[in-house]
Amino acid sequence: MKLAQRAGSGPCYCFRKSSRTCFLGSAGSRTPRSSTWRRPNNVQLLKVLHQPVPTSLSLSSSLTRMETTETSLDSPGGEKRTRPDEELGPPVKRPRVQDEEGENGQGASQAVLDFEGNDQEECEEEELVEGEEDVEGDGETFADMMKHGLTELDVGILKFVSDHKGFSGILKERYSDFVVHEINKEGKIVRLDDLSVPVEEDLPAEPVEVQVLTEEQKKQLEELQLFKNKEGNVAIEVLEDTKEKRTVLHKAVKTTYPGLETKTEERDGRKFIVAYHAAGRRALAAPRKHSWPKSRGSFCHFVLYKENKDTMDAINVLSKFLRMRPNVFSYMGTKDKRAITVQEIAVLKISAERLAHLNKCLVNFKLGNFSYKKHPLKLGELQGNHFTVVIRNISGTEEQVDQAMTSLRDTGFINYYGMQRFGTTAVPTYQVGRAILKNNWTEVMDLILKPRPGAEKGYLVRCREEWARSQDPEAALKKLPVKRCVEGQLLRGLSKYGKKNIVTAFGLIPRNNRLMYIHSYQSYVWNAMVSQRIQDFGLKAVPGDLVLSGGKARVLSEQDAENHTIHDVVMPLPGFDVIYPTHHVGQAYRDMLASDGLDIDNMRHKIRDYSLTGAYRRIIIRPQDVSWWVIHYDDPRIPLVHTDVEKLEDKPPPVFQKEGKYRALRMEFSLPPSTYATMAIREVLKMDTSIKNQTQLNTTWLN
């Protein structure tokens, strides 16, 4: 099969900032380039990939976004309905095959949710501060500031596998245009289709009331339960005061009105049962103990449907309402924000009744399909994710669409790490990772804290300026209202341990965030080497390639190569426990790391956390369950996907016309863990997915 090159007529990607949607498509008519493409030799490729890349937006925002299902080619919209973004790369100690990430481009550890000992009030305060200031610049346009950003070329994303012509379209015009359903470890697509609470045989199905509540008391309890008066309470006088009857009344109120807690108070010689909301500030700091039947599994598993919220934010919201720490929740993978996502969650000793009550309190969330089990969920246990993606206002003909989607189904796409792996602009995260691996801690500190050109929150600009001026961590820290960002954590460490103890200070950054840097470097190397492998050998297995056999990698002989396809071939992420191809791409690995000052034969670090074992990753992914339709519509505001919640509410599915003002491509496909839906869409539309390219093409298009 002929490989597609980056030709002048090749499709590109455009970001329409004014409408806050993503415009994907061919920019050949807007930004003409030479159609002649020369294959670079090894030295040229390494020179291109190792050029220092200045960048723009804040490192803290890049870290929070870089590791969260797909995709970060989006922007918020004004949709009232109820999005996923990337993965935490291979753990330092992990199985050889890289298929255990939490998600398609997203598997950050649950430990991140635990606030590293910070309380929830601090978290709430930060959320308020985040919106205080957006971007600060000296009269530059957004496009001017983004000139310092990364492109796909900068992170080794160079090739396509098909030769079809790309076409334009709008991705995530509405966040409901991107729907993700988790595929559990049994291979079943997780769906929300039951909101009922399971009835247990050895538990009473109906609550037992010791006394009849008045209508006024019921109304007050309902309002308190629905969080309308979260700081209030409802006092119920005990008419027949015995311990047994008070106990039954406590249980009755908490069972009938999940989300409420009760306590007994004595007022003027009379006993009262006082009900209050568990999430109110006047509630006890520690959660009240709830009785838990011995015959019931310790974990309540449920399906979480969420709209426009990432998994970590969702867990924090649930934990706040339940007055529990976030680490009592477990899940198999994290999901993007700007999408509708459906996934399985498990929580320790929280009843289905209490969880179901949250459906009355929360917007853009739905919890259901409850069951009790003896085990939590673990990151990476999922088999993948099923995507339903709508690309609106497409320009491609029916023939172009069919050719592109048939290629995706039959051949697949290059399994690149997506742009979000390397941060949303700012200092490229792989540069920080490279400095860590080189044990150059002064450079690590400088890359994170130094001023940089481009768009950035105002308080971060002032913090960096203060650091550059005074080199005083305490003075710079005072400029930060948000102390838990990466810069704040590092400055706090420098203030506590001194600038001569950068390693210890850097350790105050949560472990998973620190590891993201070195995993980003591994991903950068992998992308570059896979581009060279595809460029030099095409889409066939060749002698010297690696394949997995019994969980271990082995080198293909000339005879073996004839019995394998490109879909069997893997490439290593650099580390001390992997082997490399024996053809010249193996030497290219060695040359690339050597040019970065690293020894490929010595990937163990003085600090154990930063030692890289390495892993293997398939170079071509062929999606499963691929299907597609071209939809005609007139109203750009109408939803084009029938969601799980709409089905539960018996809302009719969208009706598609035979003819319409606009056309959309609706595609469905399933991907294994640790793969990026953005890279699949990139192959279909032939686009550059970088923010830099989006804004540059947008400026050209608007002018």
XYZ file of C-alpha atoms in Angstrom:
703
model
C 0.000 0.000 0.000
C 1.267 3.439 -0.862
C 2.159 5.620 2.105
C 0.757 9.118 2.290
C 3.297 11.906 2.724
C 2.844 15.444 4.021
C 2.210 17.013 0.646
C 1.079 20.547 -0.042
C -2.412 19.421 -0.904
C -2.556 17.348 2.255
C -5.364 17.996 4.657
C -4.823 20.032 7.763
C -6.623 21.151 10.885
C -8.229 24.461 11.727
C -9.415 25.785 15.084
C -12.189 28.366 15.038
C -11.613 30.141 18.331
C -14.546 32.525 18.028
C -17.103 29.748 17.883
C -14.987 27.554 20.175
C -15.251 24.532 17.937
C -12.665 22.526 16.068
C -12.574 22.807 12.296
C -10.832 19.880 10.707
C -9.930 19.648 7.099
C -7.800 20.266 4.103
C -5.981 23.556 4.051
C -4.389 23.008 0.698
C -6.304 25.900 -0.813
C -5.411 28.170 2.111
C -1.767 27.422 2.769
C -0.190 26.091 -0.425
C 3.084 24.269 -0.069
C 5.368 22.420 -2.384
C 4.056 18.990 -3.267
C 7.608 17.649 -3.384
C 8.583 15.715 -0.276
C 12.047 14.366 0.339
C 12.636 11.615 2.781
C 15.077 12.767 5.444
C 18.012 10.568 6.301
C 18.647 9.466 9.887
C 20.792 12.450 10.782
C 18.303 14.926 9.294
C 15.421 13.316 11.167
C 17.293 13.444 14.448
C 18.213 17.099 13.893
C 14.600 18.013 13.241
C 13.334 16.113 16.252
C 15.937 17.572 18.583
C 15.475 21.251 17.828
C 14.670 23.127 21.060
C 11.018 24.059 21.042
C 9.860 27.209 22.890
C 6.268 27.020 24.049
C 3.528 28.985 25.730
C 0.696 28.032 28.108
C 1.298 27.138 31.755
C 3.000 23.914 32.725
C 0.470 23.291 35.446
C -2.372 23.342 32.962
C -0.378 21.147 30.606
C 0.112 18.522 33.282
C -3.513 18.465 34.308
C -4.606 18.065 30.697
C -1.808 15.969 29.232
C -2.710 12.759 31.026
C -6.424 12.670 30.874
C -9.601 9.391 27.208
C -9.563 11.641 24.258
C -9.280 14.306 22.879
C -7.852 17.690 23.605
C -8.777 19.083 20.222
C -11.732 20.790 21.711
C -12.991 23.842 23.447
C -15.914 24.512 25.716
C -19.283 25.092 24.163
C -22.510 26.502 25.450
C -24.316 23.207 25.444
C -26.660 22.258 28.248
C -26.540 18.569 28.028
C -24.362 16.337 29.314
C -16.738 14.733 26.992
C -13.001 12.215 27.663
C -8.413 13.050 27.169
C -5.190 10.929 27.687
C -3.285 8.441 29.746
C -0.701 8.068 32.411
C 1.961 6.273 30.476
C 3.602 3.025 31.362
C 4.358 2.815 35.087
C 8.002 2.515 35.981
C 7.526 -1.134 36.952
C 5.006 -2.735 34.655
C 4.306 -5.665 32.357
C 6.101 -5.599 29.052
C 3.119 -5.006 26.806
C 1.811 -1.496 27.054
C -1.873 -2.238 27.248
C -2.679 -1.530 30.869
C -3.105 2.197 30.832
C -6.265 3.478 32.375
C -7.678 4.578 29.078
C -7.407 5.457 25.418
C -4.945 8.087 26.164
C -5.870 8.278 29.790
C -5.131 6.370 32.892
C -3.956 8.671 35.635
C -3.669 7.108 39.033
C -6.374 7.437 41.599
C -3.798 8.666 44.069
C -3.919 12.038 42.336
C -7.445 12.419 43.638
C -6.342 12.229 47.227
C -5.199 15.855 47.270
C -1.889 14.799 48.821
C -3.309 15.534 52.264
C -4.994 18.831 51.385
C -8.526 19.343 52.567
C -11.586 19.960 50.443
C -11.980 23.574 51.496
C -8.616 24.344 49.889
C -9.753 22.586 46.743
C -12.961 24.616 46.592
C -10.994 27.814 47.023
C -8.734 26.932 44.121
C -11.669 26.321 41.838
C -12.822 29.861 42.497
C -9.374 31.321 41.909
C -8.916 29.465 38.623
C -11.602 31.520 36.954
C -10.278 34.790 38.303
C -7.929 35.515 35.431
C -7.592 33.868 32.103
C -4.778 34.814 29.795
C -2.334 37.675 30.005
C -0.420 39.050 27.057
C 1.006 42.271 25.652
C -1.637 42.898 23.027
C -0.723 39.770 21.087
C -3.418 37.772 19.399
C -3.974 34.192 20.491
C -2.506 33.012 17.188
C 0.638 35.113 17.783
C 1.088 33.620 21.228
C 0.587 30.098 19.914
C 3.480 30.496 17.476
C 5.594 29.129 20.308
C 3.570 25.924 20.587
C 4.325 22.378 19.492
C 3.387 20.802 16.190
C 3.089 17.126 15.346
C 6.529 17.306 13.713
C 8.039 18.379 17.042
C 6.849 15.180 18.758
C 7.597 12.735 15.951
C 4.117 12.404 14.435
C 4.999 12.408 10.744
C 3.241 9.711 8.724
C -0.121 8.407 7.549
C -0.776 4.850 6.413
C -3.435 5.469 3.766
C -3.363 7.441 0.522
C -6.957 8.716 0.472
C -7.661 12.423 0.188
C -8.624 14.143 3.428
C -11.698 16.290 3.965
C -12.832 18.943 6.423
C -15.351 18.843 9.260
C -16.053 20.143 12.758
C -15.180 17.925 15.717
C -16.962 18.422 19.040
C -19.112 21.314 17.895
C -21.254 20.005 20.737
C -19.726 17.895 23.475
C -22.526 15.399 22.900
C -20.861 14.736 19.530
C -18.229 12.667 21.377
C -19.594 9.708 23.343
C -17.405 7.121 25.078
C -18.552 3.822 26.566
C -16.059 1.782 28.541
C -15.475 -1.852 27.557
C -15.125 -3.878 30.763
C -12.776 -6.792 31.411
C -15.405 -9.256 30.162
C -15.445 -7.423 26.814
C -18.920 -5.972 27.317
C -19.716 -2.356 26.483
C -20.742 -0.602 29.717
C -24.121 1.128 29.415
C -26.427 2.899 31.828
C -29.794 1.188 31.469
C -31.107 0.622 35.013
C -31.574 3.184 37.789
C -33.184 0.845 40.305
C -31.631 -0.122 43.630
C -31.011 -3.863 44.150
C -33.275 -5.585 46.693
C -31.422 -7.900 49.052
C -33.236 -10.901 50.497
C -31.826 -10.654 53.987
C -32.527 -6.932 54.288
C -35.943 -5.303 54.768
C -37.207 -4.012 51.451
C -39.207 -1.229 53.110
C -38.018 1.021 55.954
C -39.736 0.495 59.301
C -41.065 3.719 60.827
C -41.569 3.906 64.581
C -43.807 6.931 64.353
C -45.679 8.749 61.647
C -43.963 11.877 60.340
C -46.074 14.945 59.733
C -46.430 16.316 56.230
C -44.429 19.365 57.277
C -41.589 17.171 58.578
C -41.574 15.126 55.355
C -41.443 18.311 53.280
C -38.559 19.683 55.368
C -36.649 16.401 55.097
C -37.159 16.296 51.322
C -35.868 19.863 50.937
C -32.902 19.076 53.170
C -32.207 15.895 51.180
C -32.267 17.774 47.880
C -29.612 20.124 49.229
C -31.939 23.126 49.123
C -30.975 23.959 52.691
C -27.682 22.161 53.187
C -26.679 24.089 56.316
C -30.022 23.600 58.035
C -31.453 20.727 60.001
C -34.783 19.159 60.810
C -35.615 18.309 64.433
C -38.146 15.526 65.043
C -39.397 15.142 68.590
C -39.414 11.556 69.864
C -42.949 10.861 71.083
C -42.237 7.576 72.867
C -38.727 7.835 74.227
C -37.007 4.473 74.307
C -33.587 3.619 72.907
C -35.043 0.964 70.626
C -37.592 3.328 69.100
C -35.015 6.083 68.686
C -32.723 3.619 66.874
C -35.494 2.585 64.494
C -36.372 6.251 63.842
C -32.709 7.030 63.052
C -32.597 4.167 60.561
C -35.962 5.080 59.066
C -34.966 8.688 58.343
C -31.587 7.704 56.847
C -33.125 4.915 54.748
C -36.085 6.944 53.492
C -33.957 10.036 52.839
C -30.499 8.867 51.680
C -27.875 11.573 52.005
C -29.038 12.658 55.461
C -27.367 11.887 58.773
C -29.060 11.955 62.184
C -28.136 12.408 65.812
C -30.020 12.555 69.105
C -30.230 15.854 71.014
C -31.901 16.739 74.283
C -33.684 20.081 74.396
C -35.530 21.290 77.510
C -35.813 17.771 78.800
C -37.221 16.365 75.558
C -35.426 14.072 73.074
C -35.170 15.018 69.389
C -33.839 13.210 66.341
C -31.949 15.927 64.418
C -31.437 15.307 60.683
C -28.796 17.194 58.703
C -27.207 16.883 55.255
C -24.004 14.826 55.146
C -22.378 17.321 52.749
C -23.189 20.414 54.808
C -20.434 22.347 56.542
C -22.043 21.732 59.939
C -21.812 17.970 59.443
C -19.271 16.061 61.471
C -15.753 16.242 60.037
C -15.524 12.448 60.037
C -18.303 10.500 58.279
C -20.778 8.687 60.527
C -20.504 4.930 60.592
C -23.227 3.095 58.708
C -24.162 -0.479 59.469
C -23.006 -2.837 56.734
C -24.464 -6.355 56.438
C -21.814 -9.073 56.593
C -23.471 -10.948 53.741
C -23.086 -7.964 51.386
C -19.965 -7.370 49.308
C -17.883 -4.468 50.638
C -17.902 -2.584 47.338
C -20.856 -1.079 45.556
C -20.207 -1.120 41.809
C -22.181 1.278 39.634
C -22.230 2.819 36.172
C -21.425 6.530 36.065
C -22.856 8.566 33.187
C -21.395 12.053 33.074
C -21.528 15.034 30.770
C -18.784 17.645 30.329
C -16.837 16.512 33.406
C -13.631 14.510 33.600
C -13.433 11.451 35.830
C -11.340 13.027 38.562
C -13.640 16.033 38.849
C -16.632 13.695 38.956
C -15.092 11.604 41.750
C -14.363 14.757 43.734
C -17.981 15.886 43.393
C -19.318 12.492 44.495
C -16.930 12.325 47.446
C -17.931 15.802 48.578
C -21.632 14.963 48.583
C -21.000 11.669 50.377
C -18.521 13.175 52.856
C -15.933 10.563 51.894
C -12.344 10.885 50.770
C -11.868 10.382 47.019
C -9.594 7.381 47.523
C -12.576 5.176 48.515
C -13.501 5.175 44.813
C -11.822 2.963 42.230
C -12.165 2.741 38.462
C -10.561 1.091 35.436
C -9.751 4.224 33.442
C -10.209 7.975 33.382
C -12.372 9.722 30.802
C -12.302 13.107 29.078
C -14.190 16.166 30.153
C -15.692 17.452 26.935
C -17.784 14.428 26.055
C -20.535 12.176 27.261
C -18.869 9.210 28.936
C -20.125 6.022 30.567
C -17.893 3.949 32.842
C -17.928 1.603 35.813
C -16.981 2.868 39.290
C -16.658 1.040 42.616
C -16.890 2.596 46.080
C -16.152 1.120 49.494
C -19.144 0.621 51.812
C -21.498 3.205 50.357
C -24.974 1.786 49.793
C -26.771 1.857 46.475
C -29.552 3.872 48.161
C -27.157 6.680 49.080
C -25.654 6.669 45.586
C -29.043 6.622 43.851
C -30.070 9.640 45.919
C -27.362 11.661 44.188
C -29.392 11.453 40.966
C -31.764 13.957 42.578
C -29.004 16.371 43.574
C -26.492 16.407 40.733
C -26.710 17.903 37.262
C -25.098 16.178 34.268
C -24.543 12.988 36.257
C -26.506 9.763 36.426
C -25.682 6.706 38.547
C -27.199 3.293 38.018
C -26.712 -0.449 37.391
C -25.839 -0.967 41.062
C -24.423 -4.232 42.395
C -22.441 -5.345 45.434
C -19.126 -7.152 44.979
C -16.211 -8.208 47.150
C -13.522 -6.441 45.155
C -12.727 -2.902 43.927
C -11.770 -1.986 40.365
C -8.181 -1.631 39.188
C -6.644 0.714 36.658
C -6.061 -1.036 33.363
C -8.606 -3.823 33.891
C -10.747 -2.528 31.034
C -10.466 -3.990 27.538
C -10.845 -0.609 25.874
C -13.424 2.006 24.954
C -16.182 2.270 22.375
C -16.414 5.669 20.678
C -19.331 7.324 18.932
C -17.997 10.426 17.183
C -19.881 12.980 15.096
C -17.916 15.225 12.732
C -20.264 17.940 11.517
C -20.405 19.933 8.310
C -18.097 17.620 6.390
C -16.861 18.538 2.922
C -15.909 15.071 1.686
C -17.907 13.219 -0.924
C -19.567 9.887 -0.142
C -16.722 8.201 -2.009
C -14.055 10.018 0.034
C -15.772 9.156 3.299
C -16.146 5.493 2.356
C -12.518 5.264 1.245
C -11.242 6.863 4.474
C -13.402 4.756 6.784
C -12.726 1.538 4.886
C -8.993 2.183 5.277
C -9.457 2.806 9.003
C -11.412 -0.447 9.354
C -9.161 -2.653 7.228
C -5.681 -1.181 7.778
C -5.995 0.995 10.881
C -3.824 3.920 11.955
C -0.363 4.553 13.380
C -0.547 4.113 17.139
C 1.137 7.439 17.916
C 0.985 9.060 21.303
C -1.313 12.053 20.791
C -0.409 15.703 21.273
C -1.993 15.818 24.735
C 0.727 13.398 25.878
C 3.230 16.250 25.609
C 1.257 19.000 27.326
C -1.035 21.673 26.000
C 1.818 23.967 24.904
C 4.076 25.386 27.663
C 7.505 23.847 28.099
C 7.320 20.477 26.343
C 6.922 17.872 29.034
C 9.381 15.559 27.296
C 12.136 18.184 27.789
C 11.568 18.097 31.546
C 11.556 14.292 31.400
C 14.840 14.262 29.508
C 16.435 16.537 32.141
C 15.218 14.199 34.913
C 16.717 11.169 33.183
C 19.994 13.056 32.747
C 19.932 13.872 36.481
C 20.186 17.566 35.605
C 18.014 18.974 38.384
C 18.963 22.595 37.840
C 17.580 22.303 34.311
C 14.440 20.604 35.646
C 13.844 23.528 38.012
C 14.589 26.065 35.284
C 12.282 24.457 32.715
C 9.365 24.435 35.143
C 9.794 27.905 36.678
C 11.424 30.176 34.101
C 9.352 32.782 32.200
C 8.262 31.723 28.752
C 6.554 33.418 25.799
C 2.942 32.842 24.920
C -0.444 32.605 26.599
C -0.498 32.008 30.335
C -2.576 32.834 33.377
C -1.682 36.219 34.814
C -0.709 34.992 38.258
C 1.696 32.459 36.710
C 3.278 35.214 34.631
C 3.842 37.256 37.797
C 5.146 34.217 39.663
C 7.694 33.450 36.941
C 8.778 37.078 36.718
C 9.341 37.172 40.465
C 11.343 33.951 40.331
C 13.494 35.254 37.456
C 14.070 38.523 39.346
C 14.746 37.300 42.869
C 15.237 33.502 42.715
C 13.322 33.579 46.011
C 10.848 30.674 46.225
C 8.832 32.248 49.039
C 8.431 35.531 47.166
C 7.430 33.719 43.971
C 5.020 31.498 45.905
C 3.202 34.565 47.234
C 2.255 35.430 43.641
C 0.348 32.158 43.313
C -3.226 32.014 44.643
C -3.271 28.365 43.479
C -0.611 26.557 45.480
C -1.266 23.022 44.250
C -0.220 23.597 40.643
C 3.123 22.093 39.630
C 4.925 25.428 39.983
C 3.431 25.930 43.425
C 4.394 22.453 44.618
C 7.983 22.901 43.430
C 8.293 26.386 44.961
C 6.898 25.076 48.233
C 9.550 22.356 48.181
C 12.338 24.823 47.395
C 11.144 27.078 50.199
C 11.093 24.151 52.629
C 14.299 22.338 51.642
C 16.351 25.023 49.903
C 17.620 25.401 46.350
C 20.489 22.985 47.001
C 17.987 20.184 47.549
C 16.069 20.328 44.267
C 15.522 16.560 44.162
C 13.767 16.623 47.535
C 11.816 19.745 46.609
C 10.725 18.180 43.317
C 9.457 15.222 45.334
C 6.619 17.381 46.707
C 4.990 17.198 43.279
C 2.625 14.171 43.318
C 4.408 11.038 42.118
C 2.140 10.459 39.140
C 2.748 13.983 37.854
C 6.504 13.506 38.203
C 6.381 10.241 36.281
C 4.353 11.899 33.516
C 7.466 13.832 32.539
C 9.673 10.777 31.931
C 6.830 8.858 30.285
C 6.405 11.835 27.956
C 10.055 11.492 26.945
C 9.588 7.771 26.280
C 6.557 8.605 24.119
C 8.504 11.250 22.210
C 11.244 8.732 21.359
C 8.686 6.075 20.411
C 6.811 8.399 18.048
C 10.013 9.425 16.291
C 11.276 5.866 15.892
C 7.928 4.566 14.614
C 7.816 7.341 12.017
C 11.235 6.251 10.815
C 10.228 2.570 10.836
C 7.117 3.276 8.723
C 9.089 5.543 6.421
C 11.860 3.033 5.754
C 9.973 -0.274 5.652
C 6.330 0.596 4.951
C 3.399 -1.533 6.042
C 4.885 -4.992 6.118
C 6.808 -7.048 8.672
C 10.507 -7.231 7.871
C 13.486 -9.131 9.304
C 14.733 -7.382 12.427
C 11.268 -6.266 13.555
C 9.960 -7.269 16.974
C 6.816 -9.264 17.735
C 5.399 -10.538 21.016
C 5.360 -14.241 21.753
C 4.149 -15.476 25.120
C 4.410 -11.974 26.574
C 8.028 -11.589 25.498
C 9.482 -9.828 22.498
C 11.509 -11.677 19.895
C 13.248 -10.655 16.687
C 11.801 -11.768 13.344
C 14.014 -13.747 11.035
C 13.605 -13.499 7.277
C 11.416 -16.592 7.287
C 9.377 -15.400 10.290
C 8.691 -12.080 8.604
C 6.776 -13.803 5.831
C 4.368 -15.268 8.393
C 3.590 -11.992 10.181
C 1.872 -8.737 9.250
C 2.427 -5.140 10.277
C -0.328 -5.595 12.886
C 1.929 -8.016 14.787
C 4.916 -5.668 14.952
C 5.750 -3.843 18.190
C 8.306 -1.163 18.998
C 9.885 -0.611 22.419
C 9.625 2.363 24.710
C 13.216 2.834 25.873
C 14.186 1.150 29.137
C 16.583 -1.306 30.762
C 14.353 -4.361 30.322
C 13.518 -4.274 26.599
C 15.218 -5.323 23.381
C 15.427 -3.239 20.218
C 14.947 -3.999 16.519
C 18.052 -5.474 14.904
C 17.669 -3.514 11.668
C 18.955 0.062 11.429
C 16.018 1.542 13.393
C 17.507 -0.132 16.459
C 20.659 1.888 15.908
C 18.494 4.996 15.457
C 17.190 4.508 18.997
C 20.760 4.466 20.265
C 21.696 7.555 18.226
C 18.664 9.533 19.364
C 19.247 8.876 23.052
C 22.982 9.526 22.677
C 22.246 12.906 21.107
C 20.161 13.644 24.211
C 23.046 12.709 26.482
C 21.558 9.361 27.541
C 23.027 5.866 27.407
C 20.520 3.349 26.046
C 22.410 0.573 27.865
C 22.057 2.300 31.230
C 18.436 3.346 31.766
C 18.558 2.763 35.524
C 18.409 6.021 37.467
C 20.032 6.891 40.779
C 16.497 7.494 42.045
C 14.536 4.290 41.679
C 11.264 6.023 40.716
C 12.898 7.378 37.575
C 14.389 4.082 36.370
C 12.697 3.002 33.157
C 12.035 -0.669 32.539
C 10.500 0.067 29.134
C 7.537 -1.591 27.429
C 6.318 -2.662 23.994
C 3.602 -1.015 21.933
C 1.967 -2.084 18.672
C 2.778 0.294 15.847
C -0.493 -0.117 13.939
C -3.907 -0.363 15.587
C -6.893 -1.655 13.680
C -10.113 -0.485 15.386
C -12.872 -3.013 16.003
C -16.614 -2.674 15.439
C -16.116 0.102 12.870
C -19.268 1.539 11.316
C -20.194 4.884 9.804
C -23.064 6.892 8.363
C -23.330 10.202 6.555
C -26.149 12.174 8.182
C -28.088 15.073 6.670
C -29.423 17.812 8.947
C -30.576 21.450 8.857
C -30.292 22.636 12.462
C -26.682 22.677 13.759
C -28.004 22.661 17.345
C -29.783 19.333 17.234
C -28.134 16.332 18.907
C -27.113 13.557 16.525
C -26.519 10.821 19.128
C -29.156 9.068 21.252
C -27.661 8.906 24.757
C -28.203 6.337 27.491
C -30.098 8.844 29.637
C -32.376 9.812 26.760
C -33.170 6.148 26.237
C -33.963 5.720 29.941
C -36.265 8.731 29.766
C -37.983 7.289 26.667
C -36.994 10.283 24.571
C -37.205 9.624 20.825
C -33.955 9.136 18.896
C -32.840 11.859 16.471
C -34.559 11.721 13.079
C -32.252 12.092 10.097
C -33.324 13.579 6.777
C -32.608 12.265 3.312
C -31.523 15.742 2.296
C -30.344 18.649 4.440
C -28.356 21.869 4.570
C -25.448 20.172 6.337
C -23.855 16.748 6.341
C -22.149 15.009 9.240
C -20.041 11.866 9.507
C -21.083 9.692 12.405
C -18.529 6.987 13.125
C -18.337 4.261 15.745
C -15.301 2.183 16.646
C -13.683 0.400 19.580
C -10.069 0.894 20.646
C -7.876 -1.015 23.117
C -6.416 0.746 26.168
C -3.537 3.186 25.722
C -4.577 4.266 22.232
C -5.787 7.659 21.120
C -9.042 8.331 19.309
C -7.474 11.566 18.048
C -4.943 9.581 16.089
C -7.706 7.513 14.478
C -9.598 10.676 13.505
C -6.330 12.205 12.255
C -5.941 9.273 9.850
C -9.499 9.671 8.535
C -9.347 13.438 7.967
C -5.578 13.756 7.313
C -5.085 16.555 9.788
C -2.381 17.984 12.057
C -3.848 17.830 15.553
C -1.579 20.399 17.240
C -3.001 23.556 18.774
C -0.299 25.568 17.003
C -1.434 24.333 13.619
C -5.092 24.875 14.513
C -4.580 28.537 15.348
C -2.302 29.219 12.373
C -4.790 27.699 9.935
C -7.614 29.518 11.670
C -5.878 32.856 11.118
C -5.311 32.023 7.445
C -8.914 30.898 7.048
C -10.403 34.010 8.703
C -8.223 36.337 6.641
